[in-house]
Amino acid sequence: MIGVELRKLFRRPRTWVTIAVLNALPVLVAVLLQLTDLAPRPGEGPPFLSAVLTNGSLFPLAALAIVLPLFLPIAVAVVAGDSVAGEAQAGTLRYLLARPAGRTRLLVAKLVAVVAFVLVTVLVVAAVGYLVGTTLFDAQPVAGTSVSGTSLTQEELVVRTLLAIGYVTVSMLGVAAFGLFFSTFTDSPLAAALGALAVLVASSLLFTLDAASPIAPYLPTRYWLAFVDLFRDPVLWRDLTRGLALQGVYVGVLLAAAWANFTTKDVTS
């Protein structure tokens, strides 16, 4: 069943259109940085955008930082929200549940498909960012430069980049868990996706309010950009470990709630 769900997801043209659209913005930013004088000076502006001018191999991280606050969560929420609710809306959910596999196995298959989408999307964004960065900007095949301005060997840069990709993937699993959770409560994929996005938008807004500072460390979007700390020297692990732990709690609780609801609800669609 997992194989069926994976083939279904990655054979859909909209899956690859979504990934292509996600890559369009970082590519556009790279072109503008190369053709104009809009790039921030060293030590100023968003992380990586000034560093990539002298080290194009850092652009995969800049690409992830560009899509992470808004576009990547939207894509993940839409796919996760469609996972169960889409079958219900199409009238195929009860036929899927009529198979001997059962509800738990179906939910696990949907979850694996969403996780695969998240991982593939993040990897493609990073890969396209690397190709664009090393093509348009100066590449340093022997050594790179950290955000702190110190030198990194090529091996260190590769390892830290892979860790950043993993961290972003885990961060987006929290979004996927919200989408899957809401998808088990409604027959509308749009409603499930909007429910997940509403939580994330509320989290982002609350994070900017001083009055919400007591709950800020527990907001799902709080540590999304902490992967930048992997490229400081030395690496600042505090926010990274807190971010992983926080996403682990959200994913565990939401998936357990989704399973409890899906395995007990009456399915008529």
PDB file of C-alpha atoms in Angstrom:
ATOM      1  CA  MET A   1       0.000   0.000   0.000  1.00  0.00           C
ATOM      2  CA  ILE A   2       2.898   2.339   0.691  1.00  0.00           C
ATOM      3  CA  GLY A   3       4.201   1.775  -2.823  1.00  0.00           C
ATOM      4  CA  VAL A   4       0.768   2.547  -4.257  1.00  0.00           C
ATOM      5  CA  GLU A   5       0.574   5.835  -2.370  1.00  0.00           C
ATOM      6  CA  LEU A   6       4.086   6.842  -3.410  1.00  0.00           C
ATOM      7  CA  ARG A   7       3.387   6.113  -7.078  1.00  0.00           C
ATOM      8  CA  LYS A   8       0.091   7.962  -6.871  1.00  0.00           C
ATOM      9  CA  LEU A   9       1.747  11.040  -5.378  1.00  0.00           C
ATOM     10  CA  PHE A  10       4.753  11.272  -7.658  1.00  0.00           C
ATOM     11  CA  ARG A  11       2.842  10.456 -10.836  1.00  0.00           C
ATOM     12  CA  ARG A  12       0.619  13.464 -10.354  1.00  0.00           C
ATOM     13  CA  PRO A  13       1.720  16.396 -12.517  1.00  0.00           C
ATOM     14  CA  ARG A  14       0.678  18.834  -9.774  1.00  0.00           C
ATOM     15  CA  THR A  15       3.293  17.348  -7.430  1.00  0.00           C
ATOM     16  CA  TRP A  16       6.131  18.273  -9.782  1.00  0.00           C
ATOM     17  CA  VAL A  17       4.506  21.581 -10.723  1.00  0.00           C
ATOM     18  CA  THR A  18       4.432  22.465  -7.019  1.00  0.00           C
ATOM     19  CA  ILE A  19       8.117  21.592  -6.639  1.00  0.00           C
ATOM     20  CA  ALA A  20       8.987  23.590  -9.766  1.00  0.00           C
ATOM     21  CA  VAL A  21       7.110  26.647  -8.491  1.00  0.00           C
ATOM     22  CA  LEU A  22       8.920  26.388  -5.146  1.00  0.00           C
ATOM     23  CA  ASN A  23      12.253  26.519  -6.963  1.00  0.00           C
ATOM     24  CA  ALA A  24      11.252  29.492  -9.093  1.00  0.00           C
ATOM     25  CA  LEU A  25      11.600  32.051  -6.281  1.00  0.00           C
ATOM     26  CA  PRO A  26      15.154  31.125  -5.183  1.00  0.00           C
ATOM     27  CA  VAL A  27      16.256  31.063  -8.830  1.00  0.00           C
ATOM     28  CA  LEU A  28      14.746  34.512  -9.367  1.00  0.00           C
ATOM     29  CA  VAL A  29      16.489  35.831  -6.244  1.00  0.00           C
ATOM     30  CA  ALA A  30      19.815  34.408  -7.444  1.00  0.00           C
ATOM     31  CA  VAL A  31      19.436  36.053 -10.839  1.00  0.00           C
ATOM     32  CA  LEU A  32      18.584  39.398  -9.239  1.00  0.00           C
ATOM     33  CA  LEU A  33      21.565  39.144  -6.887  1.00  0.00           C
ATOM     34  CA  GLN A  34      23.827  38.512  -9.851  1.00  0.00           C
ATOM     35  CA  LEU A  35      22.428  41.183 -12.151  1.00  0.00           C
ATOM     36  CA  THR A  36      21.752  43.973  -9.664  1.00  0.00           C
ATOM     37  CA  ASP A  37      23.402  45.628  -6.682  1.00  0.00           C
ATOM     38  CA  LEU A  38      20.618  44.640  -4.306  1.00  0.00           C
ATOM     39  CA  ALA A  39      22.621  42.114  -2.322  1.00  0.00           C
ATOM     40  CA  PRO A  40      23.172  42.981   1.360  1.00  0.00           C
ATOM     41  CA  ARG A  41      26.678  43.829   2.432  1.00  0.00           C
ATOM     42  CA  PRO A  42      28.630  41.289   4.536  1.00  0.00           C
ATOM     43  CA  GLY A  43      27.115  40.966   7.996  1.00  0.00           C
ATOM     44  CA  GLU A  44      23.874  42.656   6.934  1.00  0.00           C
ATOM     45  CA  GLY A  45      20.515  41.368   5.707  1.00  0.00           C
ATOM     46  CA  PRO A  46      19.174  37.783   5.786  1.00  0.00           C
ATOM     47  CA  PRO A  47      21.658  34.982   6.526  1.00  0.00           C
ATOM     48  CA  PHE A  48      23.554  33.620   3.526  1.00  0.00           C
ATOM     49  CA  LEU A  49      22.439  36.266   1.000  1.00  0.00           C
ATOM     50  CA  SER A  50      25.625  38.271   1.441  1.00  0.00           C
ATOM     51  CA  ALA A  51      27.830  35.200   1.848  1.00  0.00           C
ATOM     52  CA  VAL A  52      26.682  33.539  -1.394  1.00  0.00           C
ATOM     53  CA  LEU A  53      28.258  36.312  -3.487  1.00  0.00           C
ATOM     54  CA  THR A  54      31.694  34.972  -2.588  1.00  0.00           C
ATOM     55  CA  ASN A  55      30.705  31.332  -2.075  1.00  0.00           C
ATOM     56  CA  GLY A  56      27.957  30.013  -4.337  1.00  0.00           C
ATOM     57  CA  SER A  57      27.990  26.633  -2.586  1.00  0.00           C
ATOM     58  CA  LEU A  58      26.114  28.302   0.295  1.00  0.00           C
ATOM     59  CA  PHE A  59      23.161  29.183  -1.916  1.00  0.00           C
ATOM     60  CA  PRO A  60      21.275  25.907  -1.167  1.00  0.00           C
ATOM     61  CA  LEU A  61      20.870  27.209   2.386  1.00  0.00           C
ATOM     62  CA  ALA A  62      19.791  30.619   1.149  1.00  0.00           C
ATOM     63  CA  ALA A  63      17.242  28.887  -1.108  1.00  0.00           C
ATOM     64  CA  LEU A  64      15.814  26.956   1.849  1.00  0.00           C
ATOM     65  CA  ALA A  65      15.686  30.144   3.940  1.00  0.00           C
ATOM     66  CA  ILE A  66      13.766  31.862   1.126  1.00  0.00           C
ATOM     67  CA  VAL A  67      11.047  29.203   0.739  1.00  0.00           C
ATOM     68  CA  LEU A  68      10.828  28.106   4.378  1.00  0.00           C
ATOM     69  CA  PRO A  69       8.772  30.903   5.964  1.00  0.00           C
ATOM     70  CA  LEU A  70       5.806  30.676   3.553  1.00  0.00           C
ATOM     71  CA  PHE A  71       5.946  28.749   0.285  1.00  0.00           C
ATOM     72  CA  LEU A  72       7.316  25.419   1.517  1.00  0.00           C
ATOM     73  CA  PRO A  73       4.808  25.166   4.414  1.00  0.00           C
ATOM     74  CA  ILE A  74       1.948  25.925   1.994  1.00  0.00           C
ATOM     75  CA  ALA A  75       3.047  23.114  -0.333  1.00  0.00           C
ATOM     76  CA  VAL A  76       3.408  20.639   2.544  1.00  0.00           C
ATOM     77  CA  ALA A  77       0.060  21.645   4.073  1.00  0.00           C
ATOM     78  CA  VAL A  78      -1.747  21.199   0.749  1.00  0.00           C
ATOM     79  CA  VAL A  79      -0.301  17.724   0.160  1.00  0.00           C
ATOM     80  CA  ALA A  80      -0.881  16.594   3.753  1.00  0.00           C
ATOM     81  CA  GLY A  81      -4.379  18.069   3.843  1.00  0.00           C
ATOM     82  CA  ASP A  82      -5.274  16.170   0.682  1.00  0.00           C
ATOM     83  CA  SER A  83      -3.986  12.836   1.977  1.00  0.00           C
ATOM     84  CA  VAL A  84      -7.181  11.567   3.641  1.00  0.00           C
ATOM     85  CA  ALA A  85      -9.703  14.318   2.916  1.00  0.00           C
ATOM     86  CA  GLY A  86      -8.962  14.070  -0.808  1.00  0.00           C
ATOM     87  CA  GLU A  87      -9.981  10.407  -0.818  1.00  0.00           C
ATOM     88  CA  ALA A  88     -13.132  11.271   1.108  1.00  0.00           C
ATOM     89  CA  GLN A  89     -14.034  14.071  -1.279  1.00  0.00           C
ATOM     90  CA  ALA A  90     -13.496  11.804  -4.291  1.00  0.00           C
ATOM     91  CA  GLY A  91     -15.647   9.091  -2.710  1.00  0.00           C
ATOM     92  CA  THR A  92     -12.847   6.518  -2.715  1.00  0.00           C
ATOM     93  CA  LEU A  93     -12.045   6.422   0.996  1.00  0.00           C
ATOM     94  CA  ARG A  94     -14.621   3.773   1.920  1.00  0.00           C
ATOM     95  CA  TYR A  95     -13.415   1.548  -0.899  1.00  0.00           C
ATOM     96  CA  LEU A  96      -9.844   1.839   0.338  1.00  0.00           C
ATOM     97  CA  LEU A  97     -10.991   0.924   3.841  1.00  0.00           C
ATOM     98  CA  ALA A  98     -12.843  -2.116   2.471  1.00  0.00           C
ATOM     99  CA  ARG A  99      -9.453  -3.691   1.728  1.00  0.00           C
ATOM    100  CA  PRO A 100      -7.987  -6.078   4.321  1.00  0.00           C
ATOM    101  CA  ALA A 101      -5.199  -3.611   5.061  1.00  0.00           C
ATOM    102  CA  GLY A 102      -7.248  -1.650   7.581  1.00  0.00           C
ATOM    103  CA  ARG A 103      -7.283   1.966   8.671  1.00  0.00           C
ATOM    104  CA  THR A 104      -3.986   2.046  10.514  1.00  0.00           C
ATOM    105  CA  ARG A 105      -2.055   0.717   7.522  1.00  0.00           C
ATOM    106  CA  LEU A 106      -3.783   3.197   5.217  1.00  0.00           C
ATOM    107  CA  LEU A 107      -2.921   6.099   7.533  1.00  0.00           C
ATOM    108  CA  VAL A 108       0.701   4.931   7.745  1.00  0.00           C
ATOM    109  CA  ALA A 109       0.883   4.730   3.940  1.00  0.00           C
ATOM    110  CA  LYS A 110      -0.486   8.272   3.647  1.00  0.00           C
ATOM    111  CA  LEU A 111       2.019   9.482   6.245  1.00  0.00           C
ATOM    112  CA  VAL A 112       4.966   7.864   4.440  1.00  0.00           C
ATOM    113  CA  ALA A 113       3.870   9.476   1.156  1.00  0.00           C
ATOM    114  CA  VAL A 114       3.710  12.918   2.778  1.00  0.00           C
ATOM    115  CA  VAL A 115       7.125  12.422   4.425  1.00  0.00           C
ATOM    116  CA  ALA A 116       8.546  11.373   1.047  1.00  0.00           C
ATOM    117  CA  PHE A 117       7.128  14.516  -0.544  1.00  0.00           C
ATOM    118  CA  VAL A 118       8.711  16.687   2.155  1.00  0.00           C
ATOM    119  CA  LEU A 119      12.122  15.037   1.789  1.00  0.00           C
ATOM    120  CA  VAL A 120      12.113  15.092  -2.028  1.00  0.00           C
ATOM    121  CA  THR A 121      11.007  18.726  -2.100  1.00  0.00           C
ATOM    122  CA  VAL A 122      13.702  19.871   0.331  1.00  0.00           C
ATOM    123  CA  LEU A 123      16.371  17.905  -1.534  1.00  0.00           C
ATOM    124  CA  VAL A 124      15.308  19.327  -4.902  1.00  0.00           C
ATOM    125  CA  VAL A 125      15.327  22.899  -3.562  1.00  0.00           C
ATOM    126  CA  ALA A 126      18.810  22.357  -2.120  1.00  0.00           C
ATOM    127  CA  ALA A 127      20.102  20.687  -5.307  1.00  0.00           C
ATOM    128  CA  VAL A 128      18.729  23.403  -7.587  1.00  0.00           C
ATOM    129  CA  GLY A 129      20.121  26.012  -5.199  1.00  0.00           C
ATOM    130  CA  TYR A 130      23.560  24.427  -5.423  1.00  0.00           C
ATOM    131  CA  LEU A 131      23.505  24.327  -9.230  1.00  0.00           C
ATOM    132  CA  VAL A 132      22.293  27.916  -9.470  1.00  0.00           C
ATOM    133  CA  GLY A 133      24.667  29.162  -6.788  1.00  0.00           C
ATOM    134  CA  THR A 134      27.793  27.554  -8.211  1.00  0.00           C
ATOM    135  CA  THR A 135      26.834  28.678 -11.726  1.00  0.00           C
ATOM    136  CA  LEU A 136      26.048  32.319 -10.983  1.00  0.00           C
ATOM    137  CA  PHE A 137      28.383  32.999  -8.068  1.00  0.00           C
ATOM    138  CA  ASP A 138      31.940  32.219  -7.125  1.00  0.00           C
ATOM    139  CA  ALA A 139      32.312  28.631  -5.991  1.00  0.00           C
ATOM    140  CA  GLN A 140      35.015  27.564  -3.560  1.00  0.00           C
ATOM    141  CA  PRO A 141      35.619  23.843  -4.136  1.00  0.00           C
ATOM    142  CA  VAL A 142      38.364  23.605  -1.528  1.00  0.00           C
ATOM    143  CA  ALA A 143      36.959  25.684   1.312  1.00  0.00           C
ATOM    144  CA  GLY A 144      33.897  27.695   2.178  1.00  0.00           C
ATOM    145  CA  THR A 145      33.028  30.512   4.514  1.00  0.00           C
ATOM    146  CA  SER A 146      30.762  30.268   7.535  1.00  0.00           C
ATOM    147  CA  VAL A 147      28.185  32.900   8.479  1.00  0.00           C
ATOM    148  CA  SER A 148      30.627  33.962  11.194  1.00  0.00           C
ATOM    149  CA  GLY A 149      33.249  34.681   8.556  1.00  0.00           C
ATOM    150  CA  THR A 150      35.583  31.790   9.397  1.00  0.00           C
ATOM    151  CA  SER A 151      36.757  29.192   6.891  1.00  0.00           C
ATOM    152  CA  LEU A 152      35.091  25.798   6.446  1.00  0.00           C
ATOM    153  CA  THR A 153      36.611  22.859   4.615  1.00  0.00           C
ATOM    154  CA  GLN A 154      34.604  21.345   1.785  1.00  0.00           C
ATOM    155  CA  GLU A 155      33.890  18.296   3.961  1.00  0.00           C
ATOM    156  CA  GLU A 156      32.583  20.483   6.782  1.00  0.00           C
ATOM    157  CA  LEU A 157      30.410  22.421   4.348  1.00  0.00           C
ATOM    158  CA  VAL A 158      28.906  19.215   2.930  1.00  0.00           C
ATOM    159  CA  VAL A 159      28.192  17.750   6.362  1.00  0.00           C
ATOM    160  CA  ARG A 160      26.608  20.961   7.643  1.00  0.00           C
ATOM    161  CA  THR A 161      24.526  21.294   4.493  1.00  0.00           C
ATOM    162  CA  LEU A 162      23.189  17.747   4.900  1.00  0.00           C
ATOM    163  CA  LEU A 163      22.397  18.454   8.558  1.00  0.00           C
ATOM    164  CA  ALA A 164      20.546  21.630   7.530  1.00  0.00           C
ATOM    165  CA  ILE A 165      18.523  19.694   4.958  1.00  0.00           C
ATOM    166  CA  GLY A 166      17.609  17.162   7.623  1.00  0.00           C
ATOM    167  CA  TYR A 167      16.653  19.899  10.070  1.00  0.00           C
ATOM    168  CA  VAL A 168      14.391  21.652   7.556  1.00  0.00           C
ATOM    169  CA  THR A 169      12.795  18.309   6.696  1.00  0.00           C
ATOM    170  CA  VAL A 170      12.001  17.636  10.357  1.00  0.00           C
ATOM    171  CA  SER A 171      10.603  21.166  10.726  1.00  0.00           C
ATOM    172  CA  MET A 172       8.242  20.546   7.810  1.00  0.00           C
ATOM    173  CA  LEU A 173       7.121  17.240   9.321  1.00  0.00           C
ATOM    174  CA  GLY A 174       5.386  19.356  11.945  1.00  0.00           C
ATOM    175  CA  VAL A 175       3.414  21.060   9.172  1.00  0.00           C
ATOM    176  CA  ALA A 176       2.655  17.663   7.635  1.00  0.00           C
ATOM    177  CA  ALA A 177       1.371  16.404  10.991  1.00  0.00           C
ATOM    178  CA  PHE A 178      -0.995  19.368  11.298  1.00  0.00           C
ATOM    179  CA  GLY A 179      -2.253  18.806   7.750  1.00  0.00           C
ATOM    180  CA  LEU A 180      -2.767  15.073   8.256  1.00  0.00           C
ATOM    181  CA  PHE A 181      -4.502  15.676  11.575  1.00  0.00           C
ATOM    182  CA  PHE A 182      -7.019  18.090  10.059  1.00  0.00           C
ATOM    183  CA  SER A 183      -7.395  15.815   7.024  1.00  0.00           C
ATOM    184  CA  THR A 184      -8.902  13.098   9.227  1.00  0.00           C
ATOM    185  CA  PHE A 185     -11.592  15.490  10.497  1.00  0.00           C
ATOM    186  CA  THR A 186     -12.988  16.816   7.213  1.00  0.00           C
ATOM    187  CA  ASP A 187     -13.941  15.746   3.710  1.00  0.00           C
ATOM    188  CA  SER A 188     -12.485  18.934   2.238  1.00  0.00           C
ATOM    189  CA  PRO A 189      -8.754  18.974   1.359  1.00  0.00           C
ATOM    190  CA  LEU A 190      -8.889  22.756   1.185  1.00  0.00           C
ATOM    191  CA  ALA A 191     -10.308  23.016   4.695  1.00  0.00           C
ATOM    192  CA  ALA A 192      -7.601  20.693   6.037  1.00  0.00           C
ATOM    193  CA  ALA A 193      -4.831  22.668   4.345  1.00  0.00           C
ATOM    194  CA  LEU A 194      -6.269  25.979   5.522  1.00  0.00           C
ATOM    195  CA  GLY A 195      -6.554  24.628   9.062  1.00  0.00           C
ATOM    196  CA  ALA A 196      -2.854  23.754   9.108  1.00  0.00           C
ATOM    197  CA  LEU A 197      -1.889  27.088   7.572  1.00  0.00           C
ATOM    198  CA  ALA A 198      -4.081  28.983  10.050  1.00  0.00           C
ATOM    199  CA  VAL A 199      -2.137  27.429  12.923  1.00  0.00           C
ATOM    200  CA  LEU A 200       1.184  28.347  11.321  1.00  0.00           C
ATOM    201  CA  VAL A 201       0.131  31.911  10.514  1.00  0.00           C
ATOM    202  CA  ALA A 202      -1.132  32.363  14.071  1.00  0.00           C
ATOM    203  CA  SER A 203       2.183  31.000  15.379  1.00  0.00           C
ATOM    204  CA  SER A 204       4.183  33.426  13.227  1.00  0.00           C
ATOM    205  CA  LEU A 205       2.056  36.378  14.332  1.00  0.00           C
ATOM    206  CA  LEU A 206       2.205  35.483  18.011  1.00  0.00           C
ATOM    207  CA  PHE A 207       5.973  35.191  17.800  1.00  0.00           C
ATOM    208  CA  THR A 208       6.178  38.896  16.933  1.00  0.00           C
ATOM    209  CA  LEU A 209       4.054  40.005  19.915  1.00  0.00           C
ATOM    210  CA  ASP A 210       5.733  40.837  23.195  1.00  0.00           C
ATOM    211  CA  ALA A 211       2.579  39.809  25.054  1.00  0.00           C
ATOM    212  CA  ALA A 212       2.980  36.261  23.723  1.00  0.00           C
ATOM    213  CA  SER A 213       6.617  35.919  24.822  1.00  0.00           C
ATOM    214  CA  PRO A 214       5.791  33.338  27.557  1.00  0.00           C
ATOM    215  CA  ILE A 215       4.524  30.885  24.930  1.00  0.00           C
ATOM    216  CA  ALA A 216       6.987  31.832  22.165  1.00  0.00           C
ATOM    217  CA  PRO A 217       9.371  28.883  22.845  1.00  0.00           C
ATOM    218  CA  TYR A 218       6.482  26.462  22.262  1.00  0.00           C
ATOM    219  CA  LEU A 219       5.174  27.878  18.984  1.00  0.00           C
ATOM    220  CA  PRO A 220       5.612  25.456  16.034  1.00  0.00           C
ATOM    221  CA  THR A 221       7.392  28.021  13.856  1.00  0.00           C
ATOM    222  CA  ARG A 222       9.729  29.293  16.579  1.00  0.00           C
ATOM    223  CA  TYR A 223      12.889  27.431  15.549  1.00  0.00           C
ATOM    224  CA  TRP A 224      12.377  26.940  11.813  1.00  0.00           C
ATOM    225  CA  LEU A 225      15.349  29.097  10.807  1.00  0.00           C
ATOM    226  CA  ALA A 226      17.663  27.743  13.490  1.00  0.00           C
ATOM    227  CA  PHE A 227      19.494  25.708  10.817  1.00  0.00           C
ATOM    228  CA  VAL A 228      21.461  28.915  10.137  1.00  0.00           C
ATOM    229  CA  ASP A 229      23.298  28.185  13.403  1.00  0.00           C
ATOM    230  CA  LEU A 230      24.880  25.149  11.749  1.00  0.00           C
ATOM    231  CA  PHE A 231      26.944  27.588   9.691  1.00  0.00           C
ATOM    232  CA  ARG A 232      28.282  29.567  12.612  1.00  0.00           C
ATOM    233  CA  ASP A 233      31.657  28.868  14.122  1.00  0.00           C
ATOM    234  CA  PRO A 234      31.295  27.320  16.588  1.00  0.00           C
ATOM    235  CA  VAL A 235      27.909  25.735  15.877  1.00  0.00           C
ATOM    236  CA  LEU A 236      25.173  26.994  18.219  1.00  0.00           C
ATOM    237  CA  TRP A 237      23.302  23.837  19.165  1.00  0.00           C
ATOM    238  CA  ARG A 238      20.803  25.205  21.691  1.00  0.00           C
ATOM    239  CA  ASP A 239      18.057  26.337  19.294  1.00  0.00           C
ATOM    240  CA  LEU A 240      18.703  23.371  16.992  1.00  0.00           C
ATOM    241  CA  THR A 241      18.095  20.808  19.723  1.00  0.00           C
ATOM    242  CA  ARG A 242      15.091  22.723  21.022  1.00  0.00           C
ATOM    243  CA  GLY A 243      13.644  22.897  17.526  1.00  0.00           C
ATOM    244  CA  LEU A 244      14.032  19.157  16.968  1.00  0.00           C
ATOM    245  CA  ALA A 245      12.503  18.357  20.357  1.00  0.00           C
ATOM    246  CA  LEU A 246       9.581  20.723  19.783  1.00  0.00           C
ATOM    247  CA  GLN A 247       8.798  19.282  16.350  1.00  0.00           C
ATOM    248  CA  GLY A 248       9.056  15.780  17.808  1.00  0.00           C
ATOM    249  CA  VAL A 249       6.390  16.615  20.380  1.00  0.00           C
ATOM    250  CA  TYR A 250       4.058  18.179  17.808  1.00  0.00           C
ATOM    251  CA  VAL A 251       4.487  15.293  15.358  1.00  0.00           C
ATOM    252  CA  GLY A 252       3.957  12.645  18.036  1.00  0.00           C
ATOM    253  CA  VAL A 253       0.862  14.253  19.577  1.00  0.00           C
ATOM    254  CA  LEU A 254      -0.791  15.178  16.275  1.00  0.00           C
ATOM    255  CA  LEU A 255      -0.201  11.805  14.633  1.00  0.00           C
ATOM    256  CA  ALA A 256      -1.554  10.020  17.699  1.00  0.00           C
ATOM    257  CA  ALA A 257      -4.655  12.241  17.620  1.00  0.00           C
ATOM    258  CA  ALA A 258      -5.064  11.680  13.864  1.00  0.00           C
ATOM    259  CA  TRP A 259      -4.815   7.927  14.343  1.00  0.00           C
ATOM    260  CA  ALA A 260      -7.284   7.937  17.243  1.00  0.00           C
ATOM    261  CA  ASN A 261      -9.825   9.914  15.222  1.00  0.00           C
ATOM    262  CA  PHE A 262      -9.370   8.065  11.935  1.00  0.00           C
ATOM    263  CA  THR A 263      -9.597   4.580  13.436  1.00  0.00           C
ATOM    264  CA  THR A 264     -12.832   5.344  15.303  1.00  0.00           C
ATOM    265  CA  LYS A 265     -14.776   7.693  13.001  1.00  0.00           C
ATOM    266  CA  ASP A 266     -17.654   6.638  10.786  1.00  0.00           C
ATOM    267  CA  VAL A 267     -16.653   6.854   7.132  1.00  0.00           C
ATOM    268  CA  THR A 268     -19.547   7.312   4.727  1.00  0.00           C
ATOM    269  CA  SER A 269     -17.792   9.007   1.831  1.00  0.00           C
TER     270      SER A 269
END
